[in-house]
Amino acid sequence: MDGNLVRQLCELLQIAKTRTTPYHPSSNGQVERYNRTILQTIRCFIKSKQHNWDLFLQQLVGAVRATHNSQTGFSANMMMLGREVFQPIDVILGTSNWNVDRKEVQQYIKDLVENLNRVHDIARDNLKASQERQKGIYDLKYNQNMYNVGDVVYKLNQATKVGQSAKLKSPWKGPYLITAWRSPVLYKIKDRKTESWIHHDRIKLCEDRELPIWIKRMRNQLMDQTMDEETNEIYECPIGLPDIFKENTNVMSSSDPLMSHFIGDAAIVSAPDPLVSHTVSNSTSPENKALIDMCEKNINGHLHVQCICC
């Protein structure tokens, strides 16, 4: 759900709504971890009676909320209410002091705000230290695999058909061809009929010596298309033909001091060559006049295309 109502509700309650990558819901870790705690509590409480577990859900959740969290150092009640909630056992044993030191409303609110701020500051420090510790543990086992377009991979297949044993079937399915990538952890894979996006944790490189004919053909087509796109990018020229043939001034004039130097050098090789004179005479036809004029024009340092005289 990502409608305007949900966005406004998250903005009002200052909730940072996150999204998950396909088949890798790592950002839902806090919710799933809490659900696992609830399931463990229900499993220990109901034992063999599984039909009325919802009748005891509020009691079990209340017990979880009163338990100190190892990450924050406080219970959920302390984080939300600024105090611990009295349990029935406190009333029975007489350890509750709810009627002692009654305060005025304004003083109670002031003390509550100060207590909440102090608890939240301590919890932030504890969470930061816990996150750094968990990051160190995660990095020890983390192995990010980098893939390229055109690689052949296998996909992790966790689905089990009826009549098959998960322990006996192959955990990998494929092969697939990587056709695109959106980030270092998200790739698009394709088989004969379908293609989908997948997280890099669920694929591995295919090292088979023999590949199916269809995947070889598809890989060759993909690589040829990629090479054509790269070639078009390399040979793109910023100058157009109208810019080449437009009237500009000459590169050098006869009054240029450097021109005398070139003229002097040219006098040494001024003897006519029959082959050159024949080429020049044939090139003075109307259809070739534009090409000859091109070498006499200034093209502002752009790509110089030789004419038939050059």
Coordinates of N, CA and C in Angstrom, one line a residue, residues 62-279:
G62 N 1.2 -8.6 26.4 CA 1.5 -7.8 27.5 C 2.8 -8.3 28.2
A63 N 3.0 -9.6 28.3 CA 4.2 -10.1 28.9 C 5.5 -9.7 28.1
V64 N 5.3 -9.7 26.7 CA 6.4 -9.3 25.9 C 6.7 -7.8 26.0
R65 N 5.7 -7.0 26.1 CA 5.9 -5.6 26.3 C 6.6 -5.2 27.6
A66 N 6.4 -6.1 28.6 CA 7.0 -5.8 29.9 C 8.4 -6.4 30.1
T67 N 8.9 -7.1 29.0 CA 10.2 -7.7 29.1 C 11.3 -6.7 28.5
H68 N 12.4 -6.6 29.2 CA 13.5 -5.7 28.8 C 14.1 -6.2 27.5
N69 N 14.3 -5.2 26.6 CA 14.9 -5.5 25.3 C 16.4 -5.5 25.4
S70 N 17.1 -6.5 24.8 CA 18.5 -6.5 24.9 C 19.2 -5.4 24.0
Q71 N 18.5 -4.9 23.0 CA 19.0 -3.9 22.1 C 18.9 -2.5 22.7
T72 N 17.8 -2.1 23.3 CA 17.5 -0.8 23.8 C 17.9 -0.7 25.3
G73 N 17.8 -1.8 26.0 CA 18.0 -1.8 27.4 C 16.8 -1.5 28.2
F74 N 15.6 -1.3 27.6 CA 14.4 -0.9 28.3 C 13.3 -1.8 27.7
S75 N 12.2 -1.8 28.4 CA 11.0 -2.5 28.0 C 10.2 -1.6 27.0
A76 N 9.3 -2.2 26.3 CA 8.4 -1.4 25.4 C 7.5 -0.5 26.2
N77 N 7.1 -0.9 27.4 CA 6.3 0.0 28.2 C 7.0 1.2 28.6
M78 N 8.3 1.1 29.0 CA 9.1 2.2 29.4 C 9.3 3.1 28.2
M79 N 9.5 2.6 27.0 CA 9.8 3.4 25.8 C 8.6 4.2 25.4
M80 N 7.4 3.6 25.6 CA 6.1 4.3 25.1 C 5.5 5.1 26.2
L81 N 5.5 4.6 27.5 CA 4.7 5.3 28.6 C 5.6 6.0 29.5
G82 N 6.9 5.8 29.5 CA 7.8 6.5 30.4 C 7.8 5.8 31.8
R83 N 7.2 4.7 32.0 CA 7.2 4.0 33.2 C 6.8 2.5 33.0
E84 N 7.0 1.7 34.0 CA 6.7 0.3 33.9 C 5.2 0.1 34.3
V85 N 4.5 -0.8 33.6 CA 3.1 -1.1 33.9 C 3.1 -2.1 35.1
F86 N 2.2 -1.8 36.0 CA 2.0 -2.7 37.1 C 1.3 -4.0 36.7
Q87 N 1.8 -5.1 37.1 CA 1.3 -6.4 36.8 C 0.4 -6.9 38.0
P88 N -0.4 -7.9 37.7 CA -1.3 -8.4 38.8 C -0.5 -9.0 40.0
I89 N 0.7 -9.5 39.7 CA 1.5 -10.0 40.8 C 2.0 -8.9 41.7
D90 N 2.1 -7.6 41.2 CA 2.5 -6.5 42.0 C 1.4 -6.1 43.0
V91 N 0.2 -6.2 42.6 CA -1.0 -6.0 43.5 C -1.1 -7.0 44.5
I92 N -0.8 -8.3 44.1 CA -0.9 -9.4 45.1 C 0.1 -9.3 46.2
L93 N 1.4 -9.0 45.8 CA 2.5 -8.9 46.7 C 2.6 -7.5 47.4
G94 N 1.8 -6.6 46.9 CA 1.8 -5.3 47.6 C 3.0 -4.4 47.2
T95 N 3.7 -4.7 46.1 CA 4.9 -4.0 45.7 C 4.5 -2.8 44.8
S96 N 3.3 -2.6 44.5 CA 2.9 -1.4 43.6 C 2.8 -0.2 44.5
N97 N 3.3 0.9 43.9 CA 3.3 2.2 44.6 C 2.5 3.2 43.8
W98 N 1.4 2.8 43.2 CA 0.7 3.7 42.3 C 0.0 4.8 43.0
N99 N -0.2 4.7 44.3 CA -1.0 5.7 45.1 C -0.1 6.5 45.9
V100 N 1.3 6.4 45.7 CA 2.2 7.1 46.5 C 2.8 8.3 45.7
D101 N 3.0 9.4 46.4 CA 3.6 10.6 45.8 C 2.7 11.1 44.6
R102 N 1.5 11.2 44.9 CA 0.6 11.7 43.8 C 1.0 13.2 43.5
K103 N 1.1 13.5 42.2 CA 1.5 14.9 41.8 C 0.4 15.6 41.0
E104 N 0.6 16.9 40.9 CA -0.3 17.7 40.1 C -0.1 17.3 38.6
V105 N -1.1 17.6 37.8 CA -1.1 17.2 36.4 C 0.1 17.8 35.7
Q106 N 0.3 19.1 35.9 CA 1.3 19.8 35.2 C 2.7 19.2 35.6
Q107 N 2.9 19.0 36.9 CA 4.2 18.5 37.3 C 4.4 17.0 36.8
Y108 N 3.3 16.3 36.8 CA 3.4 14.9 36.3 C 3.8 14.9 34.8
I109 N 3.2 15.8 34.0 CA 3.5 15.8 32.6 C 5.0 16.3 32.4
K110 N 5.4 17.2 33.2 CA 6.8 17.7 33.0 C 7.8 16.6 33.4
D111 N 7.5 15.9 34.5 CA 8.4 14.8 34.8 C 8.4 13.6 33.8
L112 N 7.2 13.4 33.2 CA 7.0 12.4 32.2 C 7.8 12.7 31.0
V113 N 7.8 13.9 30.5 CA 8.5 14.3 29.3 C 10.0 14.2 29.5
E114 N 10.5 14.7 30.7 CA 11.9 14.5 31.0 C 12.3 13.1 31.1
N115 N 11.5 12.2 31.7 CA 11.8 10.8 31.8 C 11.9 10.2 30.4
L116 N 10.9 10.5 29.5 CA 10.9 9.9 28.2 C 12.1 10.4 27.4
N117 N 12.5 11.6 27.5 CA 13.6 12.1 26.7 C 14.9 11.4 27.2
R118 N 15.0 11.2 28.5 CA 16.2 10.6 29.0 C 16.3 9.1 28.6
V119 N 15.1 8.4 28.6 CA 15.1 7.0 28.2 C 15.4 6.9 26.7
H120 N 14.8 7.8 25.9 CA 15.1 7.7 24.5 C 16.5 8.0 24.1
D121 N 17.2 8.9 24.8 CA 18.6 9.2 24.5 C 19.4 8.0 24.9
I122 N 19.2 7.3 26.0 CA 20.0 6.2 26.4 C 19.7 5.0 25.4
A123 N 18.4 4.9 25.0 CA 18.1 3.8 24.0 C 18.7 4.0 22.7
R124 N 18.9 5.3 22.2 CA 19.5 5.5 20.9 C 21.0 5.1 21.0
D125 N 21.7 5.5 22.1 CA 23.1 5.1 22.3 C 23.2 3.6 22.3
N126 N 22.3 2.9 23.0 CA 22.4 1.4 23.0 C 22.1 0.8 21.6
L127 N 21.2 1.4 20.9 CA 20.9 0.9 19.6 C 22.0 1.1 18.6
K128 N 22.7 2.2 18.7 CA 23.8 2.5 17.8 C 25.0 1.5 18.1
A129 N 25.2 1.3 19.4 CA 26.3 0.3 19.7 C 25.9 -1.1 19.3
S130 N 24.6 -1.4 19.4 CA 24.2 -2.8 19.0 C 24.2 -2.9 17.5
Q131 N 23.9 -1.9 16.7 CA 24.0 -2.0 15.3 C 25.4 -2.1 14.8
E132 N 26.3 -1.4 15.4 CA 27.7 -1.6 15.0 C 28.2 -3.0 15.3
R133 N 27.8 -3.6 16.4 CA 28.2 -4.9 16.8 C 27.6 -5.9 15.8
Q134 N 26.3 -5.7 15.4 CA 25.7 -6.6 14.5 C 26.3 -6.5 13.1
K135 N 26.7 -5.3 12.7 CA 27.3 -5.0 11.4 C 28.6 -5.8 11.3
G136 N 29.4 -5.8 12.4 CA 30.7 -6.5 12.4 C 30.4 -8.0 12.2
I137 N 29.4 -8.5 12.9 CA 29.1 -10.0 12.7 C 28.6 -10.3 11.3
Y138 N 27.8 -9.4 10.8 CA 27.2 -9.6 9.4 C 28.3 -9.6 8.4
D139 N 29.3 -8.6 8.5 CA 30.3 -8.5 7.5 C 31.3 -9.7 7.5
L140 N 31.4 -10.4 8.6 CA 32.2 -11.6 8.6 C 31.7 -12.7 7.6
K141 N 30.4 -12.8 7.5 CA 29.8 -13.8 6.6 C 29.3 -13.2 5.3
Y142 N 29.4 -11.9 5.1 CA 28.9 -11.2 3.9 C 29.8 -11.5 2.7
N143 N 29.2 -11.9 1.6 CA 30.0 -12.1 0.4 C 29.2 -11.6 -0.8
Q144 N 29.4 -10.4 -1.3 CA 28.7 -9.8 -2.4 C 29.3 -10.3 -3.7
N145 N 28.5 -10.9 -4.5 CA 28.9 -11.4 -5.8 C 28.6 -10.4 -6.9
M146 N 29.5 -10.0 -7.7 CA 29.3 -9.1 -8.8 C 29.1 -9.9 -10.1
Y147 N 28.1 -9.5 -10.8 CA 27.8 -10.2 -12.1 C 27.8 -9.2 -13.2
N148 N 28.0 -9.6 -14.4 CA 27.9 -8.8 -15.6 C 26.8 -9.2 -16.5
V149 N 26.4 -8.3 -17.4 CA 25.4 -8.7 -18.4 C 25.9 -9.7 -19.4
G150 N 25.2 -10.8 -19.5 CA 25.7 -11.9 -20.4 C 26.2 -13.1 -19.6
D151 N 26.3 -13.0 -18.2 CA 26.7 -14.1 -17.4 C 25.5 -15.1 -17.3
V152 N 25.9 -16.3 -17.2 CA 24.9 -17.4 -17.1 C 24.9 -17.8 -15.6
V153 N 23.7 -17.9 -15.0 CA 23.6 -18.1 -13.5 C 22.5 -19.1 -13.3
Y154 N 22.5 -19.6 -12.0 CA 21.5 -20.4 -11.5 C 20.7 -19.6 -10.4
K155 N 19.4 -20.0 -10.3 CA 18.6 -19.3 -9.3 C 18.2 -20.2 -8.2
L156 N 18.2 -19.7 -7.0 CA 17.9 -20.5 -5.8 C 16.4 -20.8 -5.8
N157 N 16.0 -22.1 -5.8 CA 14.6 -22.5 -5.9 C 14.2 -23.1 -4.6
Q158 N 13.4 -22.4 -3.8 CA 13.0 -22.9 -2.5 C 11.6 -23.5 -2.5
A159 N 11.0 -23.5 -3.7 CA 9.6 -24.1 -3.8 C 9.7 -25.6 -3.9
T160 N 8.8 -26.3 -3.3 CA 8.8 -27.8 -3.3 C 7.4 -28.2 -3.8
K161 N 7.4 -29.1 -4.8 CA 6.2 -29.6 -5.4 C 5.7 -30.7 -4.5
V162 N 4.4 -31.0 -4.7 CA 3.8 -32.1 -3.9 C 4.4 -33.4 -4.3
G163 N 4.8 -34.2 -3.4 CA 5.4 -35.5 -3.6 C 6.9 -35.5 -3.7
Q164 N 7.5 -34.3 -3.6 CA 9.0 -34.1 -3.6 C 9.5 -33.9 -2.2
S165 N 10.7 -34.3 -2.0 CA 11.4 -34.0 -0.7 C 12.3 -32.8 -0.9
A166 N 12.2 -31.9 0.0 CA 13.1 -30.7 0.0 C 14.5 -31.1 0.2
K167 N 14.8 -32.2 0.9 CA 16.2 -32.6 1.2 C 16.8 -33.3 0.0
L168 N 16.0 -33.8 -0.9 CA 16.6 -34.6 -2.0 C 16.6 -33.8 -3.3
K169 N 15.8 -32.8 -3.4 CA 15.8 -32.1 -4.7 C 16.9 -31.1 -4.8
S170 N 17.2 -30.6 -6.0 CA 18.3 -29.7 -6.2 C 17.8 -28.3 -5.7
P171 N 18.7 -27.6 -5.0 CA 18.2 -26.2 -4.5 C 18.4 -25.2 -5.6
W172 N 19.0 -25.5 -6.8 CA 19.2 -24.5 -7.8 C 18.4 -24.8 -9.0
K173 N 18.0 -23.8 -9.7 CA 17.2 -23.9 -10.9 C 17.8 -23.1 -12.0
G174 N 17.7 -23.6 -13.3 CA 18.3 -22.8 -14.4 C 18.8 -23.7 -15.5
P175 N 19.6 -23.1 -16.3 CA 20.3 -21.8 -16.2 C 19.5 -20.7 -16.7
Y176 N 19.9 -19.5 -16.2 CA 19.3 -18.2 -16.6 C 20.4 -17.3 -17.2
L177 N 20.0 -16.3 -18.0 CA 20.9 -15.3 -18.5 C 20.7 -13.9 -17.9
I178 N 21.7 -13.3 -17.5 CA 21.6 -11.9 -16.9 C 21.5 -11.0 -18.1
T179 N 20.4 -10.2 -18.2 CA 20.2 -9.3 -19.3 C 20.3 -7.9 -18.9
A180 N 20.2 -7.5 -17.7 CA 20.3 -6.1 -17.2 C 20.5 -6.1 -15.7
W181 N 20.9 -5.0 -15.2 CA 21.1 -4.8 -13.8 C 20.7 -3.4 -13.4
R182 N 20.1 -3.3 -12.2 CA 19.6 -2.0 -11.7 C 20.5 -1.4 -10.6
S183 N 21.2 -2.3 -9.9 CA 22.1 -1.9 -8.8 C 23.0 -3.1 -8.6
P184 N 24.1 -2.9 -7.8 CA 25.0 -4.0 -7.6 C 24.4 -5.2 -6.9
V185 N 23.2 -5.1 -6.4 CA 22.6 -6.2 -5.8 C 21.3 -6.7 -6.5
L186 N 20.9 -6.1 -7.5 CA 19.6 -6.4 -8.2 C 19.9 -6.6 -9.7
Y187 N 19.5 -7.8 -10.2 CA 19.8 -8.2 -11.6 C 18.5 -8.7 -12.2
K188 N 18.4 -8.6 -13.6 CA 17.3 -9.2 -14.3 C 17.8 -10.4 -15.0
I189 N 17.1 -11.5 -14.8 CA 17.5 -12.8 -15.4 C 16.4 -13.3 -16.3
K190 N 16.8 -14.1 -17.3 CA 15.8 -14.5 -18.3 C 16.1 -15.9 -18.7
D191 N 15.0 -16.7 -18.9 CA 15.1 -18.0 -19.5 C 14.4 -18.0 -20.8
R192 N 13.9 -19.1 -21.3 CA 13.3 -19.2 -22.6 C 12.0 -18.3 -22.7
K193 N 11.2 -18.3 -21.6 CA 9.9 -17.6 -21.7 C 9.8 -16.4 -20.9
T194 N 10.3 -16.4 -19.7 CA 10.1 -15.3 -18.7 C 11.4 -14.7 -18.3
E195 N 11.2 -13.5 -17.7 CA 12.3 -12.8 -17.1 C 11.8 -12.0 -15.9
S196 N 12.7 -11.9 -14.9 CA 12.3 -11.3 -13.6 C 13.5 -10.7 -13.0
W197 N 13.3 -9.8 -12.0 CA 14.3 -9.2 -11.2 C 14.6 -10.1 -10.0
I198 N 15.8 -10.2 -9.6 CA 16.2 -11.0 -8.4 C 17.3 -10.4 -7.7
H199 N 17.4 -10.7 -6.4 CA 18.5 -10.3 -5.5 C 19.7 -11.2 -5.8
H200 N 20.9 -10.6 -5.6 CA 22.1 -11.3 -6.0 C 22.4 -12.4 -5.0
D201 N 21.8 -12.4 -3.8 CA 21.9 -13.5 -2.8 C 21.3 -14.8 -3.3
R202 N 20.4 -14.7 -4.3 CA 19.6 -15.9 -4.7 C 20.1 -16.4 -6.0
I203 N 21.2 -16.0 -6.5 CA 21.8 -16.5 -7.8 C 23.2 -16.8 -7.6
K204 N 23.7 -17.8 -8.4 CA 25.2 -18.1 -8.4 C 25.6 -18.3 -9.8
L205 N 26.9 -18.1 -10.1 CA 27.4 -18.3 -11.4 C 27.4 -19.7 -11.9
C206 N 27.0 -19.9 -13.1 CA 26.9 -21.2 -13.7 C 28.3 -21.5 -14.4
E207 N 28.9 -22.6 -13.9 CA 30.2 -23.0 -14.4 C 30.1 -24.3 -15.2
D208 N 29.0 -24.6 -15.8 CA 28.9 -25.8 -16.5 C 29.7 -25.8 -17.8
R209 N 30.3 -26.9 -18.2 CA 31.0 -26.9 -19.5 C 30.1 -26.9 -20.7
E210 N 29.0 -27.5 -20.6 CA 28.0 -27.5 -21.7 C 26.8 -26.8 -21.3
L211 N 26.4 -25.8 -22.2 CA 25.2 -25.0 -22.0 C 24.2 -25.4 -23.1
P212 N 22.9 -25.2 -22.8 CA 21.9 -25.4 -23.8 C 22.1 -24.5 -25.0
I213 N 21.6 -25.0 -26.2 CA 21.8 -24.2 -27.4 C 21.0 -22.9 -27.4
W214 N 19.8 -23.0 -26.8 CA 19.0 -21.8 -26.8 C 19.6 -20.6 -25.9
I215 N 20.3 -21.0 -24.9 CA 20.9 -19.9 -24.0 C 22.2 -19.4 -24.7
K216 N 22.9 -20.2 -25.5 CA 24.0 -19.8 -26.3 C 23.6 -18.7 -27.3
R217 N 22.5 -19.1 -28.0 CA 22.0 -18.1 -29.0 C 21.5 -16.8 -28.4
M218 N 20.8 -16.9 -27.3 CA 20.3 -15.7 -26.7 C 21.5 -14.9 -26.1
R219 N 22.5 -15.5 -25.6 CA 23.7 -14.8 -25.1 C 24.4 -14.1 -26.3
N220 N 24.6 -14.8 -27.4 CA 25.2 -14.1 -28.6 C 24.5 -12.9 -29.1
Q221 N 23.1 -13.1 -29.1 CA 22.3 -11.9 -29.6 C 22.4 -10.8 -28.6
L222 N 22.5 -11.1 -27.3 CA 22.6 -10.0 -26.3 C 23.9 -9.3 -26.4
M223 N 25.0 -10.1 -26.6 CA 26.3 -9.5 -26.7 C 26.5 -8.7 -27.9
D224 N 25.9 -9.1 -29.1 CA 26.0 -8.4 -30.3 C 25.3 -7.1 -30.2
Q225 N 24.1 -7.1 -29.5 CA 23.3 -5.9 -29.3 C 24.1 -4.9 -28.4
T226 N 24.7 -5.4 -27.4 CA 25.5 -4.6 -26.5 C 26.7 -3.9 -27.2
M227 N 27.4 -4.7 -28.1 CA 28.5 -4.2 -28.8 C 28.1 -3.1 -29.8
D228 N 26.9 -3.3 -30.5 CA 26.4 -2.3 -31.4 C 26.1 -1.0 -30.7
E229 N 25.5 -1.1 -29.5 CA 25.2 0.1 -28.8 C 26.5 0.9 -28.4
E230 N 27.5 0.1 -27.9 CA 28.8 0.7 -27.6 C 29.5 1.3 -28.8
T231 N 29.4 0.7 -30.0 CA 30.0 1.2 -31.2 C 29.4 2.5 -31.6
N232 N 28.1 2.6 -31.5 CA 27.4 3.8 -31.9 C 27.8 4.9 -31.0
E233 N 28.0 4.7 -29.7 CA 28.4 5.7 -28.8 C 29.8 6.2 -29.1
I234 N 30.7 5.3 -29.5 CA 32.1 5.6 -29.8 C 32.2 6.5 -31.1
Y235 N 31.4 6.1 -32.1 CA 31.6 6.8 -33.4 C 30.6 7.9 -33.6
E236 N 29.9 8.4 -32.6 CA 29.1 9.5 -32.7 C 29.9 10.8 -32.9
C237 N 29.6 11.6 -34.0 CA 30.5 12.7 -34.3 C 29.6 14.0 -34.1
P238 N 30.2 15.0 -33.4 CA 29.4 16.2 -33.1 C 29.3 17.1 -34.3
I239 N 30.0 16.9 -35.4 CA 30.0 17.9 -36.5 C 29.1 17.3 -37.6
G240 N 28.3 18.2 -38.2 CA 27.4 17.8 -39.3 C 28.0 18.2 -40.6
L241 N 27.5 17.6 -41.7 CA 27.9 18.0 -43.0 C 27.7 19.5 -43.4
P242 N 26.5 20.1 -43.0 CA 26.3 21.5 -43.3 C 27.4 22.4 -42.7
D243 N 27.9 22.0 -41.5 CA 29.0 22.8 -40.9 C 30.3 22.7 -41.6
I244 N 30.5 21.6 -42.3 CA 31.8 21.4 -43.1 C 31.8 22.2 -44.3
F245 N 30.7 22.3 -45.1 CA 30.6 22.9 -46.4 C 30.2 24.3 -46.4
K246 N 30.0 24.9 -45.2 CA 29.6 26.3 -45.2 C 30.8 27.2 -45.5
E247 N 30.5 28.4 -46.0 CA 31.6 29.3 -46.4 C 32.3 29.9 -45.2
N248 N 33.6 29.7 -45.1 CA 34.4 30.2 -44.1 C 35.7 30.8 -44.7
T249 N 36.5 31.5 -43.9 CA 37.7 32.1 -44.4 C 38.8 31.0 -44.5
N250 N 39.8 31.3 -45.3 CA 40.9 30.3 -45.5 C 41.7 30.1 -44.2
V251 N 42.3 29.0 -44.2 CA 43.2 28.7 -43.0 C 44.3 29.7 -42.9
M252 N 45.0 29.9 -44.0 CA 46.2 30.9 -44.1 C 46.0 31.8 -45.3
S253 N 46.4 33.0 -45.1 CA 46.4 34.0 -46.2 C 47.8 34.2 -46.7
S254 N 48.0 34.8 -47.8 CA 49.3 35.1 -48.4 C 50.1 36.1 -47.5
S255 N 49.4 36.9 -46.7 CA 50.1 37.9 -45.9 C 50.6 37.3 -44.6
D256 N 50.2 36.1 -44.3 CA 50.7 35.4 -43.1 C 52.2 35.2 -43.2
P257 N 53.0 35.6 -42.1 CA 54.5 35.3 -42.2 C 54.8 33.9 -42.4
L258 N 54.0 33.0 -41.8 CA 54.3 31.5 -41.9 C 54.0 31.0 -43.3
M259 N 53.2 31.8 -44.1 CA 52.9 31.3 -45.4 C 54.1 31.3 -46.3
S260 N 55.0 32.2 -46.2 CA 56.2 32.3 -47.0 C 57.1 31.1 -46.8
H261 N 57.1 30.6 -45.5 CA 57.9 29.4 -45.2 C 57.3 28.2 -45.9
F262 N 56.0 28.0 -45.9 CA 55.4 26.9 -46.6 C 55.5 27.0 -48.1
I263 N 55.5 28.2 -48.7 CA 55.7 28.4 -50.1 C 57.1 28.0 -50.5
G264 N 58.1 28.4 -49.7 CA 59.4 28.1 -50.0 C 59.7 26.6 -50.0
D265 N 59.1 25.9 -49.1 CA 59.2 24.5 -49.0 C 58.5 23.8 -50.2
A266 N 57.4 24.4 -50.6 CA 56.7 23.8 -51.7 C 57.4 24.0 -53.1
A267 N 58.2 25.0 -53.2 CA 58.9 25.2 -54.4 C 59.9 24.1 -54.7
I268 N 60.4 23.4 -53.7 CA 61.3 22.3 -53.9 C 60.7 21.2 -54.7
V269 N 59.4 20.9 -54.4 CA 58.7 19.8 -55.0 C 57.7 20.3 -56.0
S270 N 58.0 21.4 -56.7 CA 57.0 22.0 -57.6 C 57.0 21.3 -59.0
A271 N 57.9 20.3 -59.2 CA 57.8 19.6 -60.5 C 56.6 18.8 -60.7
P272 N 55.9 19.0 -61.8 CA 54.6 18.3 -62.0 C 54.8 16.8 -62.1
D273 N 53.9 16.1 -61.4 CA 53.8 14.6 -61.4 C 52.7 14.2 -62.4
P274 N 52.9 13.4 -63.3 CA 51.8 13.0 -64.3 C 50.6 12.4 -63.6
L275 N 50.9 11.6 -62.6 CA 49.8 10.9 -61.9 C 49.0 11.9 -61.1
V276 N 49.7 12.8 -60.4 CA 49.0 13.8 -59.6 C 48.2 14.8 -60.5
S277 N 48.8 15.2 -61.6 CA 48.2 16.2 -62.4 C 46.9 15.6 -63.1
H278 N 47.0 14.3 -63.4 CA 45.9 13.6 -63.9 C 44.7 13.5 -62.9
T279 N 45.1 13.2 -61.7 CA 44.1 13.1 -60.6 C 43.4 14.5 -60.4

